[in-house]
Amino acid sequence: MTVLVTGGAGYIGSHTVHALVDAGESVVVIDNLSTGFSAFLPEGVPLFIGDAGDENLVAGVIAQHGIESIIHFAGSIVVPESVRDPLGYYRNNTMTTRSLLNAAVKGSVNRFIFSSTAAVYGNPDQVPVPEHAPTRPASPYGSSKLMTEIMLHDVASAHGMNYVVLRYFNVAGADPLGRCGLATVGATHLLKIAVEAATGQRAKIDVYGTDYPTPDGSCIRDFIHVSDLAQAHRAALAYLRDGKSSITLNCGYGRGYSVLETIEAVRRVSGRNFAVSYAPRRPGDIVTMVADVSRIHATLDWTPQFDNLETIASHALAWEQKLFHDRGGLPQHAESA
């Protein structure tokens, strides 16, 4: 009962691989290492360096390792970049998954967990946003993921595959044991940028838009700790192994924090009063995005362990300090003080 994890050396993927291995699962990873790090994988996990859309590679791994389930993380995730390069996003997210699904169907893999996003909703009509809300992506990133969801539904219907689509809200934090975290250079995650500022690697943090219709004028996000999200994938796998039907689930905590509140949380846990500057809104950014999480709690055997913004911030900070130390204290960013 081996699980193939695409993008398993990336941020969320590596945490999920650790969660699976900790639970005694047999895991194989495909990752092109464009944003992932082989060092973050548990010892003994086979890594195939290549593209999740390489059907020959995927077919060989399925046959060689007797793959029974696929958890698909591999893809591109930066909203502003998707606005600049939509074709790249449709290639990396939609077309890659089409090829991966083709290999899965040919290899008789009938369980599939897909890494999707709250960006499929666009600016929602209601908050918290339920899974049945209209899908109106505001960026090519969101559109590329929604297209993939539609494709997965159709493939599953035609070929007897069962799937879980997990729509992530804002993923943050790092492994509490310090085994892995977010290490991508130039990452755009708010908490990552804030802890880089707190460790002196950035001179300041930019806040994009302070005139939104929210209490403090900044966007509001529902953060989920990456280790809790990893456990949600384990729970989704157990759900599918029980023979349950395909389902789409929001992954968040059902609680919103503004950008400015999040920055203050990092200031508190770090004890550093780093500089903040204010910039215009960015295209594709959503005003308020908070998950309705009633369905995931009713469906999966999943109880979050780190549902606290300061806990998330402190784990992100500890990881960033470890990275900074491992680099010999060398700043990662040209604009560092």
mmCIF file of C-alpha atoms in Angstrom:
data_model
loop_
_atom_site.group_PDB
_atom_site.id
_atom_site.type_symbol
_atom_site.label_atom_id
_atom_site.label_comp_id
_atom_site.label_asym_id
_atom_site.label_seq_id
_atom_site.Cartn_x
_atom_site.Cartn_y
_atom_site.Cartn_z
ATOM 1 C CA MET A 1 0.000 0.000 0.000
ATOM 2 C CA THR A 2 2.493 2.589 -1.208
ATOM 3 C CA VAL A 3 1.580 6.253 -1.609
ATOM 4 C CA LEU A 4 3.070 8.405 -4.376
ATOM 5 C CA VAL A 5 3.518 12.046 -3.324
ATOM 6 C CA THR A 6 4.218 14.493 -6.147
ATOM 7 C CA GLY A 7 5.997 17.644 -5.017
ATOM 8 C CA GLY A 8 6.876 15.762 -1.842
ATOM 9 C CA ALA A 9 10.105 17.702 -1.299
ATOM 10 C CA GLY A 10 8.241 21.022 -1.276
ATOM 11 C CA TYR A 11 6.844 22.946 1.657
ATOM 12 C CA ILE A 12 3.506 21.222 2.288
ATOM 13 C CA GLY A 13 4.582 18.029 0.563
ATOM 14 C CA SER A 14 7.568 17.411 2.845
ATOM 15 C CA HIS A 15 5.458 17.899 5.978
ATOM 16 C CA THR A 16 2.917 15.429 4.621
ATOM 17 C CA VAL A 17 5.620 12.887 3.751
ATOM 18 C CA HIS A 18 6.901 13.137 7.342
ATOM 19 C CA ALA A 19 3.358 12.687 8.686
ATOM 20 C CA LEU A 20 2.829 9.609 6.506
ATOM 21 C CA VAL A 21 6.187 8.048 7.397
ATOM 22 C CA ASP A 22 5.626 8.792 11.105
ATOM 23 C CA ALA A 23 2.373 6.816 10.765
ATOM 24 C CA GLY A 24 4.165 3.831 9.200
ATOM 25 C CA GLU A 25 3.157 4.451 5.588
ATOM 26 C CA SER A 26 5.291 3.435 2.605
ATOM 27 C CA VAL A 27 5.938 6.591 0.560
ATOM 28 C CA VAL A 28 7.599 7.414 -2.774
ATOM 29 C CA VAL A 29 8.231 10.989 -3.959
ATOM 30 C CA ILE A 30 8.433 12.596 -7.399
ATOM 31 C CA ASP A 31 9.762 16.159 -7.334
ATOM 32 C CA ASN A 32 11.705 18.239 -9.857
ATOM 33 C CA LEU A 33 13.300 20.153 -6.947
ATOM 34 C CA SER A 34 12.507 23.515 -8.576
ATOM 35 C CA THR A 35 11.211 24.735 -5.218
ATOM 36 C CA GLY A 36 11.719 21.608 -3.097
ATOM 37 C CA PHE A 37 14.663 20.267 -1.120
ATOM 38 C CA SER A 38 15.658 16.602 -0.992
ATOM 39 C CA ALA A 39 17.206 17.186 2.451
ATOM 40 C CA PHE A 40 13.722 17.729 3.903
ATOM 41 C CA LEU A 41 12.615 14.171 3.132
ATOM 42 C CA PRO A 42 12.772 11.461 5.783
ATOM 43 C CA GLU A 43 15.667 9.061 5.446
ATOM 44 C CA GLY A 44 14.895 6.084 3.228
ATOM 45 C CA VAL A 45 12.057 7.639 1.227
ATOM 46 C CA PRO A 46 12.745 7.023 -2.499
ATOM 47 C CA LEU A 47 12.969 10.281 -4.469
ATOM 48 C CA PHE A 48 12.575 10.357 -8.233
ATOM 49 C CA ILE A 49 13.834 13.692 -9.542
ATOM 50 C CA GLY A 50 11.575 14.646 -12.423
ATOM 51 C CA ASP A 51 8.307 16.158 -13.503
ATOM 52 C CA ALA A 52 4.944 14.942 -12.207
ATOM 53 C CA GLY A 53 3.685 15.419 -15.789
ATOM 54 C CA ASP A 54 6.243 12.963 -17.213
ATOM 55 C CA GLU A 55 3.918 10.054 -17.944
ATOM 56 C CA ASN A 56 6.717 7.563 -18.534
ATOM 57 C CA LEU A 57 8.344 8.421 -15.224
ATOM 58 C CA VAL A 58 5.044 8.243 -13.331
ATOM 59 C CA ALA A 59 4.053 4.971 -15.017
ATOM 60 C CA GLY A 60 7.381 3.435 -14.081
ATOM 61 C CA VAL A 61 7.077 4.520 -10.444
ATOM 62 C CA ILE A 62 3.493 3.217 -10.227
ATOM 63 C CA ALA A 63 4.542 -0.161 -11.622
ATOM 64 C CA GLN A 64 7.803 -0.449 -9.685
ATOM 65 C CA HIS A 65 6.377 0.489 -6.290
ATOM 66 C CA GLY A 66 2.814 -0.825 -6.525
ATOM 67 C CA ILE A 67 1.293 2.622 -6.000
ATOM 68 C CA GLU A 68 -2.303 2.527 -4.711
ATOM 69 C CA SER A 69 -2.842 6.211 -3.944
ATOM 70 C CA ILE A 70 -1.488 9.525 -5.225
ATOM 71 C CA ILE A 71 -1.259 12.769 -3.260
ATOM 72 C CA HIS A 72 -0.619 15.539 -5.774
ATOM 73 C CA PHE A 73 1.121 18.698 -4.530
ATOM 74 C CA ALA A 74 3.385 19.573 -7.463
ATOM 75 C CA GLY A 75 2.503 22.926 -9.007
ATOM 76 C CA SER A 76 3.007 26.685 -9.022
ATOM 77 C CA ILE A 77 1.341 28.786 -6.338
ATOM 78 C CA VAL A 78 2.205 32.519 -6.560
ATOM 79 C CA VAL A 79 -0.838 34.665 -7.413
ATOM 80 C CA PRO A 80 0.966 37.765 -8.802
ATOM 81 C CA GLU A 81 3.287 35.547 -10.857
ATOM 82 C CA SER A 82 0.250 33.782 -12.334
ATOM 83 C CA VAL A 83 -1.133 37.149 -13.458
ATOM 84 C CA ARG A 84 2.155 37.829 -15.284
ATOM 85 C CA ASP A 85 2.580 34.293 -16.647
ATOM 86 C CA PRO A 86 -0.824 32.607 -17.025
ATOM 87 C CA LEU A 87 0.386 30.098 -19.608
ATOM 88 C CA GLY A 88 3.084 28.899 -17.229
ATOM 89 C CA TYR A 89 0.442 28.261 -14.593
ATOM 90 C CA TYR A 90 -1.898 26.416 -16.940
ATOM 91 C CA ARG A 91 1.074 24.270 -17.966
ATOM 92 C CA ASN A 92 2.437 23.550 -14.480
ATOM 93 C CA ASN A 93 -0.902 23.114 -12.741
ATOM 94 C CA THR A 94 -3.520 22.002 -15.249
ATOM 95 C CA MET A 95 -1.566 20.250 -17.998
ATOM 96 C CA THR A 96 0.779 18.499 -15.567
ATOM 97 C CA THR A 97 -2.195 17.089 -13.673
ATOM 98 C CA ARG A 98 -3.789 15.932 -16.920
ATOM 99 C CA SER A 99 -0.669 13.869 -17.690
ATOM 100 C CA LEU A 100 -0.427 12.599 -14.107
ATOM 101 C CA LEU A 101 -4.068 11.497 -14.172
ATOM 102 C CA ASN A 102 -3.529 9.731 -17.488
ATOM 103 C CA ALA A 103 -0.675 7.733 -15.976
ATOM 104 C CA ALA A 104 -2.775 7.032 -12.872
ATOM 105 C CA VAL A 105 -5.689 5.699 -14.945
ATOM 106 C CA LYS A 106 -3.370 3.483 -17.016
ATOM 107 C CA GLY A 107 -1.722 2.234 -13.816
ATOM 108 C CA SER A 108 -5.097 1.463 -12.162
ATOM 109 C CA VAL A 109 -4.525 3.915 -9.298
ATOM 110 C CA ASN A 110 -8.003 4.630 -7.965
ATOM 111 C CA ARG A 111 -7.361 6.972 -5.023
ATOM 112 C CA PHE A 112 -6.266 10.566 -5.607
ATOM 113 C CA ILE A 113 -5.849 13.513 -3.218
ATOM 114 C CA PHE A 114 -5.494 16.895 -4.868
ATOM 115 C CA SER A 115 -3.873 20.011 -3.439
ATOM 116 C CA SER A 116 -6.259 22.822 -4.376
ATOM 117 C CA THR A 117 -6.824 26.309 -3.045
ATOM 118 C CA ALA A 118 -9.326 28.770 -1.656
ATOM 119 C CA ALA A 119 -8.349 30.954 -4.623
ATOM 120 C CA VAL A 120 -10.967 29.033 -6.653
ATOM 121 C CA TYR A 121 -13.656 31.058 -4.849
ATOM 122 C CA GLY A 122 -12.393 34.506 -5.837
ATOM 123 C CA ASN A 123 -13.968 37.224 -3.692
ATOM 124 C CA PRO A 124 -16.702 35.215 -1.928
ATOM 125 C CA ASP A 125 -20.280 36.393 -1.439
ATOM 126 C CA GLN A 126 -20.358 35.007 2.097
ATOM 127 C CA VAL A 127 -17.766 34.549 4.805
ATOM 128 C CA PRO A 128 -16.977 31.977 6.098
ATOM 129 C CA VAL A 129 -17.053 30.481 2.601
ATOM 130 C CA PRO A 130 -18.575 26.987 2.211
ATOM 131 C CA GLU A 131 -17.496 24.424 -0.374
ATOM 132 C CA HIS A 132 -20.704 24.909 -2.359
ATOM 133 C CA ALA A 133 -20.008 28.639 -2.831
ATOM 134 C CA PRO A 134 -19.704 29.885 -6.427
ATOM 135 C CA THR A 135 -16.239 29.457 -7.911
ATOM 136 C CA ARG A 136 -15.057 32.692 -9.530
ATOM 137 C CA PRO A 137 -11.257 32.735 -9.449
ATOM 138 C CA ALA A 138 -9.667 36.206 -9.505
ATOM 139 C CA SER A 139 -6.307 34.968 -10.820
ATOM 140 C CA PRO A 140 -4.913 32.465 -13.354
ATOM 141 C CA TYR A 141 -3.554 30.538 -10.363
ATOM 142 C CA GLY A 142 -7.084 30.022 -9.035
ATOM 143 C CA SER A 143 -8.395 29.251 -12.518
ATOM 144 C CA SER A 144 -5.682 26.667 -13.161
ATOM 145 C CA LYS A 145 -6.606 24.858 -9.939
ATOM 146 C CA LEU A 146 -10.351 25.032 -10.632
ATOM 147 C CA MET A 147 -9.826 23.601 -14.131
ATOM 148 C CA THR A 148 -7.923 20.752 -12.507
ATOM 149 C CA GLU A 149 -10.734 20.101 -10.030
ATOM 150 C CA ILE A 150 -13.225 19.870 -12.918
ATOM 151 C CA MET A 151 -10.916 17.540 -14.844
ATOM 152 C CA LEU A 152 -10.383 15.322 -11.790
ATOM 153 C CA HIS A 153 -14.148 15.034 -11.271
ATOM 154 C CA ASP A 154 -14.679 13.967 -14.879
ATOM 155 C CA VAL A 155 -11.776 11.489 -14.890
ATOM 156 C CA ALA A 156 -12.931 9.955 -11.620
ATOM 157 C CA SER A 157 -16.485 9.554 -12.950
ATOM 158 C CA ALA A 158 -15.245 7.867 -16.120
ATOM 159 C CA HIS A 159 -12.673 5.558 -14.548
ATOM 160 C CA GLY A 160 -13.944 4.550 -11.111
ATOM 161 C CA MET A 161 -11.484 6.731 -9.220
ATOM 162 C CA ASN A 162 -12.279 8.237 -5.825
ATOM 163 C CA TYR A 163 -10.720 11.517 -4.811
ATOM 164 C CA VAL A 164 -10.522 14.172 -2.127
ATOM 165 C CA VAL A 165 -9.965 17.774 -3.192
ATOM 166 C CA LEU A 166 -8.471 19.802 -0.339
ATOM 167 C CA ARG A 167 -8.898 23.543 -0.788
ATOM 168 C CA TYR A 168 -6.169 25.142 1.306
ATOM 169 C CA PHE A 169 -6.607 28.511 2.885
ATOM 170 C CA ASN A 170 -3.368 30.244 4.049
ATOM 171 C CA VAL A 171 -0.771 27.661 4.990
ATOM 172 C CA ALA A 172 1.915 28.777 7.445
ATOM 173 C CA GLY A 173 4.276 27.610 10.166
ATOM 174 C CA ALA A 174 6.810 24.786 10.184
ATOM 175 C CA ASP A 175 7.382 21.317 11.608
ATOM 176 C CA PRO A 176 7.483 21.652 15.426
ATOM 177 C CA LEU A 177 10.444 19.231 15.459
ATOM 178 C CA GLY A 178 12.385 21.434 13.032
ATOM 179 C CA ARG A 179 12.664 18.774 10.325
ATOM 180 C CA CYS A 180 11.254 20.902 7.511
ATOM 181 C CA GLY A 181 9.654 24.255 6.762
ATOM 182 C CA LEU A 182 9.356 26.908 4.098
ATOM 183 C CA ALA A 183 12.808 27.494 2.578
ATOM 184 C CA THR A 184 12.026 28.712 -0.934
ATOM 185 C CA VAL A 185 14.013 31.827 -1.800
ATOM 186 C CA GLY A 186 11.676 34.678 -2.648
ATOM 187 C CA ALA A 187 8.624 32.994 -1.090
ATOM 188 C CA THR A 188 5.581 35.270 -1.035
ATOM 189 C CA HIS A 189 3.870 33.853 2.068
ATOM 190 C CA LEU A 190 3.070 36.641 4.533
ATOM 191 C CA LEU A 191 4.312 34.852 7.653
ATOM 192 C CA LYS A 192 7.515 33.774 5.899
ATOM 193 C CA ILE A 193 8.271 37.368 4.893
ATOM 194 C CA ALA A 194 7.459 38.590 8.404
ATOM 195 C CA VAL A 195 9.839 36.140 10.094
ATOM 196 C CA GLU A 196 12.530 37.033 7.555
ATOM 197 C CA ALA A 197 12.096 40.654 8.662
ATOM 198 C CA ALA A 198 12.166 39.569 12.309
ATOM 199 C CA THR A 199 15.500 37.780 11.775
ATOM 200 C CA GLY A 200 17.056 40.766 10.033
ATOM 201 C CA GLN A 201 17.045 39.264 6.553
ATOM 202 C CA ARG A 202 14.697 41.941 5.220
ATOM 203 C CA ALA A 203 14.872 45.635 5.987
ATOM 204 C CA LYS A 204 11.073 45.831 6.006
ATOM 205 C CA ILE A 205 7.849 44.095 5.092
ATOM 206 C CA ASP A 206 5.469 45.516 2.487
ATOM 207 C CA VAL A 207 1.731 45.531 3.097
ATOM 208 C CA TYR A 208 -0.186 45.635 -0.176
ATOM 209 C CA GLY A 209 -3.392 47.592 0.275
ATOM 210 C CA THR A 210 -4.623 49.291 3.455
ATOM 211 C CA ASP A 211 -7.926 50.554 2.062
ATOM 212 C CA TYR A 212 -9.848 47.287 1.941
ATOM 213 C CA PRO A 213 -13.326 47.174 3.552
ATOM 214 C CA THR A 214 -12.012 45.415 6.692
ATOM 215 C CA PRO A 215 -11.617 46.658 10.296
ATOM 216 C CA ASP A 216 -7.981 47.762 9.811
ATOM 217 C CA GLY A 217 -7.995 48.143 6.005
ATOM 218 C CA SER A 218 -5.763 45.136 5.306
ATOM 219 C CA CYS A 219 -6.796 41.773 3.829
ATOM 220 C CA ILE A 220 -8.073 39.035 6.122
ATOM 221 C CA ARG A 221 -6.867 35.448 5.904
ATOM 222 C CA ASP A 222 -7.601 32.104 7.549
ATOM 223 C CA PHE A 223 -4.225 30.580 8.478
ATOM 224 C CA ILE A 224 -3.707 26.839 8.909
ATOM 225 C CA HIS A 225 -0.569 25.309 10.391
ATOM 226 C CA VAL A 226 1.255 23.210 7.809
ATOM 227 C CA SER A 227 1.521 20.242 10.205
ATOM 228 C CA ASP A 228 -2.247 20.249 10.778
ATOM 229 C CA LEU A 229 -2.708 20.377 7.010
ATOM 230 C CA ALA A 230 -0.354 17.405 6.626
ATOM 231 C CA GLN A 231 -2.515 15.434 9.066
ATOM 232 C CA ALA A 232 -5.595 16.383 7.017
ATOM 233 C CA HIS A 233 -3.993 14.556 4.082
ATOM 234 C CA ARG A 234 -3.465 11.486 6.240
ATOM 235 C CA ALA A 235 -7.105 11.650 7.289
ATOM 236 C CA ALA A 236 -8.200 12.049 3.649
ATOM 237 C CA LEU A 237 -6.215 8.960 2.713
ATOM 238 C CA ALA A 238 -7.910 6.961 5.478
ATOM 239 C CA TYR A 239 -11.290 8.266 4.265
ATOM 240 C CA LEU A 240 -10.632 7.019 0.722
ATOM 241 C CA ARG A 241 -9.314 3.656 1.947
ATOM 242 C CA ASP A 242 -12.616 3.212 3.762
ATOM 243 C CA GLY A 243 -14.282 3.248 0.341
ATOM 244 C CA LYS A 244 -15.965 6.609 0.834
ATOM 245 C CA SER A 245 -17.133 8.695 -2.115
ATOM 246 C CA SER A 246 -15.317 11.652 -3.654
ATOM 247 C CA ILE A 247 -15.558 14.952 -1.812
ATOM 248 C CA THR A 248 -14.204 18.512 -1.762
ATOM 249 C CA LEU A 249 -13.129 19.965 1.591
ATOM 250 C CA ASN A 250 -11.963 23.345 2.847
ATOM 251 C CA CYS A 251 -8.775 23.267 4.931
ATOM 252 C CA GLY A 252 -8.571 26.112 7.434
ATOM 253 C CA TYR A 253 -9.533 26.922 10.988
ATOM 254 C CA GLY A 254 -12.615 29.030 10.274
ATOM 255 C CA ARG A 255 -11.031 32.128 11.809
ATOM 256 C CA GLY A 256 -9.664 35.218 10.095
ATOM 257 C CA TYR A 257 -6.668 37.383 10.921
ATOM 258 C CA SER A 258 -5.764 40.566 9.084
ATOM 259 C CA VAL A 259 -2.373 41.129 7.496
ATOM 260 C CA LEU A 260 -1.591 43.757 10.141
ATOM 261 C CA GLU A 261 -2.692 41.453 13.000
ATOM 262 C CA THR A 262 -0.428 38.733 11.605
ATOM 263 C CA ILE A 263 2.543 41.082 11.480
ATOM 264 C CA GLU A 264 1.882 42.085 15.102
ATOM 265 C CA ALA A 265 1.840 38.393 16.125
ATOM 266 C CA VAL A 266 5.302 37.943 14.604
ATOM 267 C CA ARG A 267 6.523 41.085 16.361
ATOM 268 C CA ARG A 268 5.268 39.680 19.671
ATOM 269 C CA VAL A 269 6.833 36.226 19.377
ATOM 270 C CA SER A 270 10.125 37.591 18.018
ATOM 271 C CA GLY A 271 10.426 40.652 20.229
ATOM 272 C CA ARG A 272 11.537 42.568 17.123
ATOM 273 C CA ASN A 273 9.822 45.755 15.970
ATOM 274 C CA PHE A 274 10.746 45.481 12.274
ATOM 275 C CA ALA A 275 9.700 48.111 9.768
ATOM 276 C CA VAL A 276 6.460 47.951 7.767
ATOM 277 C CA SER A 277 5.801 49.948 4.594
ATOM 278 C CA TYR A 278 2.546 50.342 2.743
ATOM 279 C CA ALA A 279 2.094 49.729 -0.960
ATOM 280 C CA PRO A 280 -0.877 49.753 -3.369
ATOM 281 C CA ARG A 281 -3.171 46.758 -3.774
ATOM 282 C CA ARG A 282 -1.957 43.886 -5.978
ATOM 283 C CA PRO A 283 -4.069 42.412 -8.801
ATOM 284 C CA GLY A 284 -5.639 39.078 -7.903
ATOM 285 C CA ASP A 285 -5.583 39.570 -4.127
ATOM 286 C CA ILE A 286 -8.763 38.583 -2.268
ATOM 287 C CA VAL A 287 -10.228 40.899 0.392
ATOM 288 C CA THR A 288 -11.427 38.411 3.005
ATOM 289 C CA MET A 289 -11.017 34.648 2.871
ATOM 290 C CA VAL A 290 -12.129 32.540 5.827
ATOM 291 C CA ALA A 291 -13.127 28.884 5.584
ATOM 292 C CA ASP A 292 -16.381 27.282 6.576
ATOM 293 C CA VAL A 293 -14.820 24.144 8.087
ATOM 294 C CA SER A 294 -17.958 22.294 9.164
ATOM 295 C CA ARG A 295 -17.690 19.780 6.306
ATOM 296 C CA ILE A 296 -14.094 18.696 6.940
ATOM 297 C CA HIS A 297 -14.815 18.175 10.643
ATOM 298 C CA ALA A 298 -17.944 16.177 9.834
ATOM 299 C CA THR A 299 -16.138 14.062 7.213
ATOM 300 C CA LEU A 300 -12.579 13.356 8.309
ATOM 301 C CA ASP A 301 -11.086 12.045 11.543
ATOM 302 C CA TRP A 302 -9.053 15.231 11.966
ATOM 303 C CA THR A 303 -8.462 17.471 14.961
ATOM 304 C CA PRO A 304 -6.100 20.437 14.554
ATOM 305 C CA GLN A 305 -3.285 20.629 17.099
ATOM 306 C CA PHE A 306 -1.863 24.080 16.353
ATOM 307 C CA ASP A 307 -4.927 26.303 15.933
ATOM 308 C CA ASN A 308 -3.297 29.462 17.277
ATOM 309 C CA LEU A 309 -1.723 32.327 15.333
ATOM 310 C CA GLU A 310 1.109 32.877 17.825
ATOM 311 C CA THR A 311 1.941 29.147 17.791
ATOM 312 C CA ILE A 312 2.073 29.213 14.003
ATOM 313 C CA ALA A 313 4.252 32.339 14.099
ATOM 314 C CA SER A 314 6.597 30.902 16.720
ATOM 315 C CA HIS A 315 7.139 27.689 14.724
ATOM 316 C CA ALA A 316 7.769 29.736 11.557
ATOM 317 C CA LEU A 317 10.227 31.919 13.471
ATOM 318 C CA ALA A 318 12.099 28.950 14.968
ATOM 319 C CA TRP A 319 12.467 27.436 11.499
ATOM 320 C CA GLU A 320 13.658 30.726 10.012
ATOM 321 C CA GLN A 321 16.241 31.102 12.776
ATOM 322 C CA LYS A 322 17.466 27.579 12.035
ATOM 323 C CA LEU A 323 17.783 28.355 8.314
ATOM 324 C CA PHE A 324 19.581 31.614 9.064
ATOM 325 C CA HIS A 325 22.010 29.811 11.393
ATOM 326 C CA ASP A 326 22.605 27.012 8.858
ATOM 327 C CA ARG A 327 23.516 29.631 6.240
ATOM 328 C CA GLY A 328 26.049 31.078 8.637
ATOM 329 C CA GLY A 329 23.944 34.144 9.299
ATOM 330 C CA LEU A 330 24.139 35.283 5.686
ATOM 331 C CA PRO A 331 21.209 37.433 4.560
ATOM 332 C CA GLN A 332 19.114 35.884 1.837
ATOM 333 C CA HIS A 333 17.777 39.137 0.414
ATOM 334 C CA ALA A 334 19.587 42.060 -1.193
ATOM 335 C CA GLU A 335 17.431 44.559 0.665
ATOM 336 C CA SER A 336 18.462 43.191 4.065
ATOM 337 C CA ALA A 337 19.768 45.669 6.607
#
